[in-house]
JSON list of C-alpha atoms in Angstrom, two decimals:
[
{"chain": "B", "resi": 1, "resn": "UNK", "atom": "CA", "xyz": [-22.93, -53.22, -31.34]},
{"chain": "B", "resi": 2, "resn": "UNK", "atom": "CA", "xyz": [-25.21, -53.72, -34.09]},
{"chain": "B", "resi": 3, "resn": "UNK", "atom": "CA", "xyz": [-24.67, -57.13, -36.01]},
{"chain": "B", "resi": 4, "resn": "UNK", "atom": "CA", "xyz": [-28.12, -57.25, -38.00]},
{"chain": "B", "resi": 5, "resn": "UNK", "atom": "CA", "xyz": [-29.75, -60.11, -38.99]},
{"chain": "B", "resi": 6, "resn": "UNK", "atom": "CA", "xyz": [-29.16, -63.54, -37.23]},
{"chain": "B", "resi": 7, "resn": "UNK", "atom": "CA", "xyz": [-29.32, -66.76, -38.66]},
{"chain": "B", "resi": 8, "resn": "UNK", "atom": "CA", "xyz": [-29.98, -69.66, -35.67]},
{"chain": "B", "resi": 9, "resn": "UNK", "atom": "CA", "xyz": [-29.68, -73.49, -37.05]},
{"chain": "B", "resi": 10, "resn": "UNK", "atom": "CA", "xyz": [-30.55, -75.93, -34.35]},
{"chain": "B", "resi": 11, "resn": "UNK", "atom": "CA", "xyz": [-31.08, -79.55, -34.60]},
{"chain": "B", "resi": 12, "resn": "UNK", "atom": "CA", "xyz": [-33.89, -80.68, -32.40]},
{"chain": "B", "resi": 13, "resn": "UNK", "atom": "CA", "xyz": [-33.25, -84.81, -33.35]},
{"chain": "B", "resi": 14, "resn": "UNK", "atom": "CA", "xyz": [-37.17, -85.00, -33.90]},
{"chain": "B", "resi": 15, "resn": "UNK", "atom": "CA", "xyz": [-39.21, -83.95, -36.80]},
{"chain": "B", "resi": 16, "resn": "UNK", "atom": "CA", "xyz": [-40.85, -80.94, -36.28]},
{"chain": "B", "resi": 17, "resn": "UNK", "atom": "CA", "xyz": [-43.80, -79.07, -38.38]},
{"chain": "B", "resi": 18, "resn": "UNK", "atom": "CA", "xyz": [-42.08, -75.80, -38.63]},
{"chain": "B", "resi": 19, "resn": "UNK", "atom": "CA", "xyz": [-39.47, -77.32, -40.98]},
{"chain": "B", "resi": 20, "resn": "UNK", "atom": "CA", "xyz": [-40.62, -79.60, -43.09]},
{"chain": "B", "resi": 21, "resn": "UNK", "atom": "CA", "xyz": [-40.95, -78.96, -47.47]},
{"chain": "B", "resi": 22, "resn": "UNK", "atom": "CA", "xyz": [-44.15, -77.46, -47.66]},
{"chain": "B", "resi": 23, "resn": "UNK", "atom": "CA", "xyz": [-43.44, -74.74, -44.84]},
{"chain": "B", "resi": 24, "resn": "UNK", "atom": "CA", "xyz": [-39.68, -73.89, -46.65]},
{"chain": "B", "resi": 25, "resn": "UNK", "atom": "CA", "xyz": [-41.49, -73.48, -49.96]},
{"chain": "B", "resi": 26, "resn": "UNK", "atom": "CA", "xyz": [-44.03, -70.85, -48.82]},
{"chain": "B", "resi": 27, "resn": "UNK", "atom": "CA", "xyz": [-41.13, -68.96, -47.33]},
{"chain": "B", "resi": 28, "resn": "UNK", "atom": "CA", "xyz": [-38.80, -69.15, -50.60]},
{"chain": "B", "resi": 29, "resn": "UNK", "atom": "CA", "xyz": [-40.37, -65.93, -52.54]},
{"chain": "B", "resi": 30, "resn": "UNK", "atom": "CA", "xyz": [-42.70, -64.45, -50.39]},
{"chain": "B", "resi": 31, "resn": "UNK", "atom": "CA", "xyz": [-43.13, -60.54, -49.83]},
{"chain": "B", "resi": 32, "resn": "UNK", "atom": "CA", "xyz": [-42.10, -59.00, -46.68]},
{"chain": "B", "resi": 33, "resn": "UNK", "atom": "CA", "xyz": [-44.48, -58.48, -43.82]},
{"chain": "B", "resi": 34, "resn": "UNK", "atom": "CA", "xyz": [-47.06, -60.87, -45.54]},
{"chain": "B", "resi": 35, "resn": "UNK", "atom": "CA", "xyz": [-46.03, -64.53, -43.88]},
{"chain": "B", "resi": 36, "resn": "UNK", "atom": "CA", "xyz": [-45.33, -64.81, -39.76]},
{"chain": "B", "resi": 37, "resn": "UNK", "atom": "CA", "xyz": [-41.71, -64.06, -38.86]},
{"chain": "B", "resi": 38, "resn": "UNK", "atom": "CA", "xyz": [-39.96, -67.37, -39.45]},
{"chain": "B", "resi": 39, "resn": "UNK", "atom": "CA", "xyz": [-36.63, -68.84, -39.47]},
{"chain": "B", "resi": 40, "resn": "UNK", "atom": "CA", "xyz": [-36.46, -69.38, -43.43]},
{"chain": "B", "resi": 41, "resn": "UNK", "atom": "CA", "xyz": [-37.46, -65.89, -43.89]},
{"chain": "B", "resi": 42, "resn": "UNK", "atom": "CA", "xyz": [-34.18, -64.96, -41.78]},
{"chain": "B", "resi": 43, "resn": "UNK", "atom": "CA", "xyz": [-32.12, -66.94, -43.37]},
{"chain": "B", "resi": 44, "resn": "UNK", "atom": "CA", "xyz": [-33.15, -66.16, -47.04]},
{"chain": "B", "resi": 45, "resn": "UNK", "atom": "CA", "xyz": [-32.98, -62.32, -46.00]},
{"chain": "B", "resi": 46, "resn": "UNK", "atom": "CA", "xyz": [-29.23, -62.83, -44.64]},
{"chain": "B", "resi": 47, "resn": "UNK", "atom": "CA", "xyz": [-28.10, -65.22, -47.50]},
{"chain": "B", "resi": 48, "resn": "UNK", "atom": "CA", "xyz": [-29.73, -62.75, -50.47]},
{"chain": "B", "resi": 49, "resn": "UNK", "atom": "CA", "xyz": [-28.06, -59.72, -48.52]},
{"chain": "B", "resi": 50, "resn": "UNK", "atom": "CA", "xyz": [-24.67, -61.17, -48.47]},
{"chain": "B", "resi": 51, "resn": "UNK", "atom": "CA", "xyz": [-24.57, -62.10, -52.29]},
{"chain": "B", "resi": 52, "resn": "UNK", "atom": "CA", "xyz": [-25.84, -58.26, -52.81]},
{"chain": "B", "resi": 53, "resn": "UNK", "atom": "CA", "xyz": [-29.16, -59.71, -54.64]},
{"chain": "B", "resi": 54, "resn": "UNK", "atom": "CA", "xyz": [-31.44, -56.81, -52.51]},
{"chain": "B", "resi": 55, "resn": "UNK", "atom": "CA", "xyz": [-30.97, -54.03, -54.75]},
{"chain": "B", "resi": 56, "resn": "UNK", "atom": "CA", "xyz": [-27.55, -53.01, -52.61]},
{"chain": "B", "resi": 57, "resn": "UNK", "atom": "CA", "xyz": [-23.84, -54.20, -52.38]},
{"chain": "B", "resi": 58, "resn": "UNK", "atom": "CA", "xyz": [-23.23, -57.28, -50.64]},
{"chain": "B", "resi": 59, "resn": "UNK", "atom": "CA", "xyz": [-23.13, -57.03, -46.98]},
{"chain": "B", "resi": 60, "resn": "UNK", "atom": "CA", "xyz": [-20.93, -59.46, -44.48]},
{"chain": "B", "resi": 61, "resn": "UNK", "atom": "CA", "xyz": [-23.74, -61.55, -42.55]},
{"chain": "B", "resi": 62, "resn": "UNK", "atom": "CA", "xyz": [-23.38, -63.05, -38.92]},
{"chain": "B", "resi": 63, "resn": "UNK", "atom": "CA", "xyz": [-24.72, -66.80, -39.06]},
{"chain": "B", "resi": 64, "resn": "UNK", "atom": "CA", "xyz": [-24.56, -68.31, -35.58]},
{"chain": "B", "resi": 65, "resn": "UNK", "atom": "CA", "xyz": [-24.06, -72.64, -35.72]}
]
């Protein structure tokens, strides 16, 4: 089946570049297709899709914990 968009959290107990302020902030409002394929850009996709807030209805999301 089809399930769309997947959100994966993961807790690697060490600090890692990819996730730190600076990186989550370039990701917040950023165009499509201009920024690498990233995690935040997932998630903000999934979590703006669900509340309806990309020009559509709301749509159920699968987030995987």
């Amino acid at each position: 089946t089809d399930v769309g968009d997947i959100l994966i959290a993961m807790n690697p107990f060490q600090p890692l570049p990819l996730y730190g302020r600076e990186v989550s902030e370039r990701y917040r409002c950023h165009e499509a297709g201009t920024l690498p394929p990233h995690i935040f850009a997932v998630a903000s996709r999934a979590y703006h899709t669900m509340l309806g807030r990309r020009g559509s209805r709301p749509q159920s999301q699968c987030i995987v914990i």
